[in-house]
């Protein structure tokens, strides 16, 4: 009897070992579901698509808010209009009224610029956070906006560029050079003991400081460059035209198309580079395409309104609180909530210091900094609560199991 059991044991051991290796753990399944956003435990007990309804509600509310802000943008300014008269003036561009003339000459181009800039900055923030897997990544932090600003200042101060279309190309060039430097230097494994996200942030800060120094030196000794740069550098939408918006629209469109094409690869990249490569994702190609999309979006938005901060940082975090962390939800919703934030900041800037105005970059900084601090506090509180709940669940399970007894020796094992 004993030889039979001894012979059966080696034969059954490989089968058990294979089964054990093939069966993934519950923790890994939960992690993959959380990253892909496909978990059926996000809402109700039945799992009948609660996440879809949550995303739909967030999208509807965002669209309604955006329509209201557009109407408010037509009505608010140095000369106030009623909402019904502003909407009537917008719907009748050929009418010989003061509302129609003022809206189509000043406020409609400004509103269109705010919509385009907000969408570009929010989507670029989502892409940078997904690519670097760093929640602090945004165009202003990683030097992309500073690269575009420095390039425009060099063009104006050194080469005397005054055409908005040429400035757009200069901003694209500068943002591309800055993004390439940051990602090439920040993601190289020159220091294995330093995390790649930390290297990325540190490299972005260094590039940002260098480009800011270049901009400061040129504006210090060139009064023309200083005059054209001092209002643009803080981020402003004043006196924007439809020509500027239309010149930047193709670049933003290319960046948005690339962004939506990269949703699947970036979702796989969130699992790690090795896991994404194992799933057949070309990691290098995905990185290059994402950098191109970020270059197009940040360069076009910076050329229109100057460097505006906190939009690409705050909007993705707010959307994740509303609809989850999956990039397939965050990216479409950022097209709505990014323009809403920039347009709301522009409207506040018009009414806070009447009859003067505050630039939209200043207002977004005032809005973004407290919101970011609240988000950090909320996330840290949530992580502490989740850790305590896990520890409590483990302690409860240990108490219910009771002490383990050894059948051979009759006493509990010593750990």
JSON list of C-alpha atoms in Angstrom, two decimals, residues 72-228:
[
{"chain": "A", "resi": 72, "resn": "UNK", "atom": "CA", "xyz": [-22.76, 83.30, -19.20]},
{"chain": "A", "resi": 73, "resn": "UNK", "atom": "CA", "xyz": [-19.54, 84.08, -21.05]},
{"chain": "A", "resi": 74, "resn": "UNK", "atom": "CA", "xyz": [-21.53, 85.90, -23.75]},
{"chain": "A", "resi": 75, "resn": "UNK", "atom": "CA", "xyz": [-23.32, 87.97, -21.09]},
{"chain": "A", "resi": 76, "resn": "UNK", "atom": "CA", "xyz": [-20.49, 88.84, -18.68]},
{"chain": "A", "resi": 77, "resn": "UNK", "atom": "CA", "xyz": [-17.88, 91.50, -19.25]},
{"chain": "A", "resi": 78, "resn": "UNK", "atom": "CA", "xyz": [-17.26, 95.20, -18.86]},
{"chain": "A", "resi": 79, "resn": "UNK", "atom": "CA", "xyz": [-20.78, 95.62, -20.26]},
{"chain": "A", "resi": 80, "resn": "UNK", "atom": "CA", "xyz": [-23.27, 93.18, -18.80]},
{"chain": "A", "resi": 81, "resn": "UNK", "atom": "CA", "xyz": [-26.14, 91.65, -20.77]},
{"chain": "A", "resi": 82, "resn": "UNK", "atom": "CA", "xyz": [-29.11, 89.60, -19.71]},
{"chain": "A", "resi": 83, "resn": "UNK", "atom": "CA", "xyz": [-28.83, 85.90, -20.55]},
{"chain": "A", "resi": 84, "resn": "UNK", "atom": "CA", "xyz": [-31.75, 85.93, -22.97]},
{"chain": "A", "resi": 85, "resn": "UNK", "atom": "CA", "xyz": [-30.38, 88.97, -24.83]},
{"chain": "A", "resi": 86, "resn": "UNK", "atom": "CA", "xyz": [-26.88, 87.45, -25.00]},
{"chain": "A", "resi": 87, "resn": "UNK", "atom": "CA", "xyz": [-28.23, 84.17, -26.39]},
{"chain": "A", "resi": 88, "resn": "UNK", "atom": "CA", "xyz": [-30.33, 86.10, -28.91]},
{"chain": "A", "resi": 89, "resn": "UNK", "atom": "CA", "xyz": [-27.29, 88.12, -29.97]},
{"chain": "A", "resi": 90, "resn": "UNK", "atom": "CA", "xyz": [-25.27, 84.92, -30.43]},
{"chain": "A", "resi": 91, "resn": "UNK", "atom": "CA", "xyz": [-27.98, 83.22, -32.47]},
{"chain": "A", "resi": 92, "resn": "UNK", "atom": "CA", "xyz": [-28.39, 86.28, -34.73]},
{"chain": "A", "resi": 93, "resn": "UNK", "atom": "CA", "xyz": [-24.88, 87.30, -35.84]},
{"chain": "A", "resi": 94, "resn": "UNK", "atom": "CA", "xyz": [-26.18, 89.61, -38.59]},
{"chain": "A", "resi": 95, "resn": "UNK", "atom": "CA", "xyz": [-28.44, 91.58, -36.27]},
{"chain": "A", "resi": 96, "resn": "UNK", "atom": "CA", "xyz": [-27.68, 95.29, -35.92]},
{"chain": "A", "resi": 97, "resn": "UNK", "atom": "CA", "xyz": [-27.59, 95.23, -32.12]},
{"chain": "A", "resi": 98, "resn": "UNK", "atom": "CA", "xyz": [-24.86, 95.99, -29.62]},
{"chain": "A", "resi": 99, "resn": "UNK", "atom": "CA", "xyz": [-25.17, 92.51, -28.14]},
{"chain": "A", "resi": 100, "resn": "UNK", "atom": "CA", "xyz": [-24.64, 90.76, -31.46]},
{"chain": "A", "resi": 101, "resn": "UNK", "atom": "CA", "xyz": [-21.72, 92.97, -32.50]},
{"chain": "A", "resi": 102, "resn": "UNK", "atom": "CA", "xyz": [-19.91, 92.74, -29.17]},
{"chain": "A", "resi": 103, "resn": "UNK", "atom": "CA", "xyz": [-20.45, 89.00, -28.78]},
{"chain": "A", "resi": 104, "resn": "UNK", "atom": "CA", "xyz": [-19.23, 88.09, -32.27]},
{"chain": "A", "resi": 105, "resn": "UNK", "atom": "CA", "xyz": [-16.35, 90.56, -32.24]},
{"chain": "A", "resi": 106, "resn": "UNK", "atom": "CA", "xyz": [-14.96, 89.86, -28.75]},
{"chain": "A", "resi": 107, "resn": "UNK", "atom": "CA", "xyz": [-16.73, 87.33, -26.58]},
{"chain": "A", "resi": 108, "resn": "UNK", "atom": "CA", "xyz": [-17.42, 84.48, -29.01]},
{"chain": "A", "resi": 109, "resn": "UNK", "atom": "CA", "xyz": [-13.75, 84.16, -30.09]},
{"chain": "A", "resi": 110, "resn": "UNK", "atom": "CA", "xyz": [-12.71, 84.37, -26.46]},
{"chain": "A", "resi": 111, "resn": "UNK", "atom": "CA", "xyz": [-15.18, 81.63, -25.50]},
{"chain": "A", "resi": 112, "resn": "UNK", "atom": "CA", "xyz": [-14.02, 79.42, -28.38]},
{"chain": "A", "resi": 113, "resn": "UNK", "atom": "CA", "xyz": [-10.41, 79.88, -27.30]},
{"chain": "A", "resi": 114, "resn": "UNK", "atom": "CA", "xyz": [-11.31, 78.93, -23.72]},
{"chain": "A", "resi": 115, "resn": "UNK", "atom": "CA", "xyz": [-13.06, 75.76, -24.91]},
{"chain": "A", "resi": 116, "resn": "UNK", "atom": "CA", "xyz": [-10.14, 74.72, -27.09]},
{"chain": "A", "resi": 117, "resn": "UNK", "atom": "CA", "xyz": [-7.47, 75.51, -24.50]},
{"chain": "A", "resi": 118, "resn": "UNK", "atom": "CA", "xyz": [-9.36, 73.77, -21.69]},
{"chain": "A", "resi": 119, "resn": "UNK", "atom": "CA", "xyz": [-9.86, 70.59, -23.71]},
{"chain": "A", "resi": 120, "resn": "UNK", "atom": "CA", "xyz": [-6.23, 70.51, -24.83]},
{"chain": "A", "resi": 121, "resn": "UNK", "atom": "CA", "xyz": [-4.77, 71.09, -21.35]},
{"chain": "A", "resi": 122, "resn": "UNK", "atom": "CA", "xyz": [-7.07, 68.60, -19.62]},
{"chain": "A", "resi": 123, "resn": "UNK", "atom": "CA", "xyz": [-6.42, 65.82, -22.15]},
{"chain": "A", "resi": 124, "resn": "UNK", "atom": "CA", "xyz": [-2.68, 66.47, -22.11]},
{"chain": "A", "resi": 125, "resn": "UNK", "atom": "CA", "xyz": [-2.73, 66.21, -18.31]},
{"chain": "A", "resi": 126, "resn": "UNK", "atom": "CA", "xyz": [-4.50, 62.83, -18.52]},
{"chain": "A", "resi": 127, "resn": "UNK", "atom": "CA", "xyz": [-1.95, 61.60, -21.06]},
{"chain": "A", "resi": 128, "resn": "UNK", "atom": "CA", "xyz": [1.05, 62.73, -19.03]},
{"chain": "A", "resi": 129, "resn": "UNK", "atom": "CA", "xyz": [-0.27, 61.12, -15.85]},
{"chain": "A", "resi": 130, "resn": "UNK", "atom": "CA", "xyz": [-1.02, 57.87, -17.69]},
{"chain": "A", "resi": 131, "resn": "UNK", "atom": "CA", "xyz": [2.34, 57.77, -19.46]},
{"chain": "A", "resi": 132, "resn": "UNK", "atom": "CA", "xyz": [4.47, 58.57, -16.43]},
{"chain": "A", "resi": 133, "resn": "UNK", "atom": "CA", "xyz": [2.14, 56.82, -13.93]},
{"chain": "A", "resi": 134, "resn": "UNK", "atom": "CA", "xyz": [2.60, 59.89, -11.77]},
{"chain": "A", "resi": 135, "resn": "UNK", "atom": "CA", "xyz": [-0.47, 61.70, -10.37]},
{"chain": "A", "resi": 136, "resn": "UNK", "atom": "CA", "xyz": [1.51, 64.97, -10.15]},
{"chain": "A", "resi": 137, "resn": "UNK", "atom": "CA", "xyz": [2.38, 65.08, -13.84]},
{"chain": "A", "resi": 138, "resn": "UNK", "atom": "CA", "xyz": [0.96, 68.02, -15.79]},
{"chain": "A", "resi": 139, "resn": "UNK", "atom": "CA", "xyz": [2.26, 70.25, -18.60]},
{"chain": "A", "resi": 140, "resn": "UNK", "atom": "CA", "xyz": [3.33, 73.10, -16.33]},
{"chain": "A", "resi": 141, "resn": "UNK", "atom": "CA", "xyz": [5.19, 70.86, -13.90]},
{"chain": "A", "resi": 142, "resn": "UNK", "atom": "CA", "xyz": [7.15, 68.97, -16.54]},
{"chain": "A", "resi": 143, "resn": "UNK", "atom": "CA", "xyz": [8.37, 72.01, -18.45]},
{"chain": "A", "resi": 144, "resn": "UNK", "atom": "CA", "xyz": [6.23, 71.72, -21.60]},
{"chain": "A", "resi": 145, "resn": "UNK", "atom": "CA", "xyz": [4.55, 75.09, -21.15]},
{"chain": "A", "resi": 146, "resn": "UNK", "atom": "CA", "xyz": [7.88, 76.72, -20.31]},
{"chain": "A", "resi": 147, "resn": "UNK", "atom": "CA", "xyz": [9.37, 75.29, -23.49]},
{"chain": "A", "resi": 148, "resn": "UNK", "atom": "CA", "xyz": [6.61, 76.79, -25.60]},
{"chain": "A", "resi": 149, "resn": "UNK", "atom": "CA", "xyz": [6.92, 80.13, -23.80]},
{"chain": "A", "resi": 150, "resn": "UNK", "atom": "CA", "xyz": [10.70, 80.26, -24.19]},
{"chain": "A", "resi": 151, "resn": "UNK", "atom": "CA", "xyz": [10.46, 79.44, -27.88]},
{"chain": "A", "resi": 152, "resn": "UNK", "atom": "CA", "xyz": [7.94, 82.23, -28.50]},
{"chain": "A", "resi": 153, "resn": "UNK", "atom": "CA", "xyz": [10.04, 84.72, -26.53]},
{"chain": "A", "resi": 154, "resn": "UNK", "atom": "CA", "xyz": [13.14, 83.80, -28.51]},
{"chain": "A", "resi": 155, "resn": "UNK", "atom": "CA", "xyz": [11.20, 84.25, -31.76]},
{"chain": "A", "resi": 156, "resn": "UNK", "atom": "CA", "xyz": [9.82, 87.64, -30.72]},
{"chain": "A", "resi": 157, "resn": "UNK", "atom": "CA", "xyz": [12.95, 89.00, -29.05]},
{"chain": "A", "resi": 158, "resn": "UNK", "atom": "CA", "xyz": [15.66, 87.64, -31.34]},
{"chain": "A", "resi": 159, "resn": "UNK", "atom": "CA", "xyz": [13.97, 87.22, -34.72]},
{"chain": "A", "resi": 160, "resn": "UNK", "atom": "CA", "xyz": [11.22, 89.84, -34.42]},
{"chain": "A", "resi": 161, "resn": "UNK", "atom": "CA", "xyz": [8.33, 87.42, -35.04]},
{"chain": "A", "resi": 162, "resn": "UNK", "atom": "CA", "xyz": [4.90, 89.06, -34.77]},
{"chain": "A", "resi": 163, "resn": "UNK", "atom": "CA", "xyz": [2.61, 86.72, -36.73]},
{"chain": "A", "resi": 164, "resn": "UNK", "atom": "CA", "xyz": [0.32, 84.58, -34.51]},
{"chain": "A", "resi": 165, "resn": "UNK", "atom": "CA", "xyz": [0.62, 81.67, -36.94]},
{"chain": "A", "resi": 166, "resn": "UNK", "atom": "CA", "xyz": [4.42, 81.70, -36.73]},
{"chain": "A", "resi": 167, "resn": "UNK", "atom": "CA", "xyz": [4.21, 81.97, -32.96]},
{"chain": "A", "resi": 168, "resn": "UNK", "atom": "CA", "xyz": [2.01, 78.88, -32.99]},
{"chain": "A", "resi": 169, "resn": "UNK", "atom": "CA", "xyz": [4.69, 76.91, -34.81]},
{"chain": "A", "resi": 170, "resn": "UNK", "atom": "CA", "xyz": [7.35, 78.23, -32.44]},
{"chain": "A", "resi": 171, "resn": "UNK", "atom": "CA", "xyz": [5.27, 77.17, -29.44]},
{"chain": "A", "resi": 172, "resn": "UNK", "atom": "CA", "xyz": [4.85, 73.70, -30.94]},
{"chain": "A", "resi": 173, "resn": "UNK", "atom": "CA", "xyz": [8.59, 73.45, -31.51]},
{"chain": "A", "resi": 174, "resn": "UNK", "atom": "CA", "xyz": [9.44, 74.59, -27.99]},
{"chain": "A", "resi": 175, "resn": "UNK", "atom": "CA", "xyz": [6.94, 72.25, -26.33]},
{"chain": "A", "resi": 176, "resn": "UNK", "atom": "CA", "xyz": [8.23, 69.37, -28.44]},
{"chain": "A", "resi": 177, "resn": "UNK", "atom": "CA", "xyz": [11.84, 69.99, -27.49]},
{"chain": "A", "resi": 178, "resn": "UNK", "atom": "CA", "xyz": [10.96, 70.34, -23.80]},
{"chain": "A", "resi": 179, "resn": "UNK", "atom": "CA", "xyz": [8.78, 67.20, -23.76]},
{"chain": "A", "resi": 180, "resn": "UNK", "atom": "CA", "xyz": [11.45, 65.17, -25.55]},
{"chain": "A", "resi": 181, "resn": "UNK", "atom": "CA", "xyz": [14.16, 66.30, -23.13]},
{"chain": "A", "resi": 182, "resn": "UNK", "atom": "CA", "xyz": [12.05, 65.60, -20.06]},
{"chain": "A", "resi": 183, "resn": "UNK", "atom": "CA", "xyz": [10.93, 62.14, -21.11]},
{"chain": "A", "resi": 184, "resn": "UNK", "atom": "CA", "xyz": [14.29, 61.05, -22.50]},
{"chain": "A", "resi": 185, "resn": "UNK", "atom": "CA", "xyz": [16.23, 62.22, -19.45]},
{"chain": "A", "resi": 186, "resn": "UNK", "atom": "CA", "xyz": [13.58, 61.37, -16.88]},
{"chain": "A", "resi": 187, "resn": "UNK", "atom": "CA", "xyz": [12.79, 57.83, -17.99]},
{"chain": "A", "resi": 188, "resn": "UNK", "atom": "CA", "xyz": [16.34, 56.63, -18.69]},
{"chain": "A", "resi": 189, "resn": "UNK", "atom": "CA", "xyz": [17.61, 54.11, -16.13]},
{"chain": "A", "resi": 190, "resn": "UNK", "atom": "CA", "xyz": [20.76, 56.00, -15.22]},
{"chain": "A", "resi": 191, "resn": "UNK", "atom": "CA", "xyz": [20.07, 55.65, -11.49]},
{"chain": "A", "resi": 192, "resn": "UNK", "atom": "CA", "xyz": [18.40, 52.31, -10.74]},
{"chain": "A", "resi": 193, "resn": "UNK", "atom": "CA", "xyz": [17.89, 53.23, -7.08]},
{"chain": "A", "resi": 194, "resn": "UNK", "atom": "CA", "xyz": [15.68, 56.20, -8.03]},
{"chain": "A", "resi": 195, "resn": "UNK", "atom": "CA", "xyz": [12.09, 55.68, -9.07]},
{"chain": "A", "resi": 196, "resn": "UNK", "atom": "CA", "xyz": [11.26, 56.62, -12.67]},
{"chain": "A", "resi": 197, "resn": "UNK", "atom": "CA", "xyz": [8.40, 58.92, -11.65]},
{"chain": "A", "resi": 198, "resn": "UNK", "atom": "CA", "xyz": [10.69, 60.79, -9.27]},
{"chain": "A", "resi": 199, "resn": "UNK", "atom": "CA", "xyz": [13.29, 61.13, -12.03]},
{"chain": "A", "resi": 200, "resn": "UNK", "atom": "CA", "xyz": [10.61, 62.46, -14.36]},
{"chain": "A", "resi": 201, "resn": "UNK", "atom": "CA", "xyz": [9.45, 65.12, -11.91]},
{"chain": "A", "resi": 202, "resn": "UNK", "atom": "CA", "xyz": [12.99, 66.17, -11.03]},
{"chain": "A", "resi": 203, "resn": "UNK", "atom": "CA", "xyz": [13.95, 66.41, -14.69]},
{"chain": "A", "resi": 204, "resn": "UNK", "atom": "CA", "xyz": [10.84, 68.46, -15.43]},
{"chain": "A", "resi": 205, "resn": "UNK", "atom": "CA", "xyz": [11.65, 70.87, -12.62]},
{"chain": "A", "resi": 206, "resn": "UNK", "atom": "CA", "xyz": [15.22, 71.26, -13.89]},
{"chain": "A", "resi": 207, "resn": "UNK", "atom": "CA", "xyz": [14.15, 71.85, -17.50]},
{"chain": "A", "resi": 208, "resn": "UNK", "atom": "CA", "xyz": [11.46, 74.26, -16.31]},
{"chain": "A", "resi": 209, "resn": "UNK", "atom": "CA", "xyz": [14.05, 76.27, -14.35]},
{"chain": "A", "resi": 210, "resn": "UNK", "atom": "CA", "xyz": [16.49, 76.41, -17.28]},
{"chain": "A", "resi": 211, "resn": "UNK", "atom": "CA", "xyz": [13.85, 77.55, -19.76]},
{"chain": "A", "resi": 212, "resn": "UNK", "atom": "CA", "xyz": [12.51, 80.10, -17.29]},
{"chain": "A", "resi": 213, "resn": "UNK", "atom": "CA", "xyz": [16.01, 81.53, -16.95]},
{"chain": "A", "resi": 214, "resn": "UNK", "atom": "CA", "xyz": [16.34, 81.84, -20.72]},
{"chain": "A", "resi": 215, "resn": "UNK", "atom": "CA", "xyz": [12.99, 83.61, -20.93]},
{"chain": "A", "resi": 216, "resn": "UNK", "atom": "CA", "xyz": [13.91, 85.98, -18.11]},
{"chain": "A", "resi": 217, "resn": "UNK", "atom": "CA", "xyz": [17.24, 86.95, -19.63]},
{"chain": "A", "resi": 218, "resn": "UNK", "atom": "CA", "xyz": [15.72, 87.74, -23.03]},
{"chain": "A", "resi": 219, "resn": "UNK", "atom": "CA", "xyz": [12.84, 89.78, -21.62]},
{"chain": "A", "resi": 220, "resn": "UNK", "atom": "CA", "xyz": [15.22, 91.67, -19.33]},
{"chain": "A", "resi": 221, "resn": "UNK", "atom": "CA", "xyz": [17.30, 93.08, -22.18]},
{"chain": "A", "resi": 222, "resn": "UNK", "atom": "CA", "xyz": [14.63, 93.30, -24.88]},
{"chain": "A", "resi": 223, "resn": "UNK", "atom": "CA", "xyz": [11.78, 95.69, -24.15]},
{"chain": "A", "resi": 224, "resn": "UNK", "atom": "CA", "xyz": [9.75, 94.59, -27.17]},
{"chain": "A", "resi": 225, "resn": "UNK", "atom": "CA", "xyz": [9.87, 90.96, -26.13]},
{"chain": "A", "resi": 226, "resn": "UNK", "atom": "CA", "xyz": [9.03, 91.97, -22.57]},
{"chain": "A", "resi": 227, "resn": "UNK", "atom": "CA", "xyz": [5.97, 93.99, -23.63]},
{"chain": "A", "resi": 228, "resn": "UNK", "atom": "CA", "xyz": [4.61, 91.16, -25.76]}
]
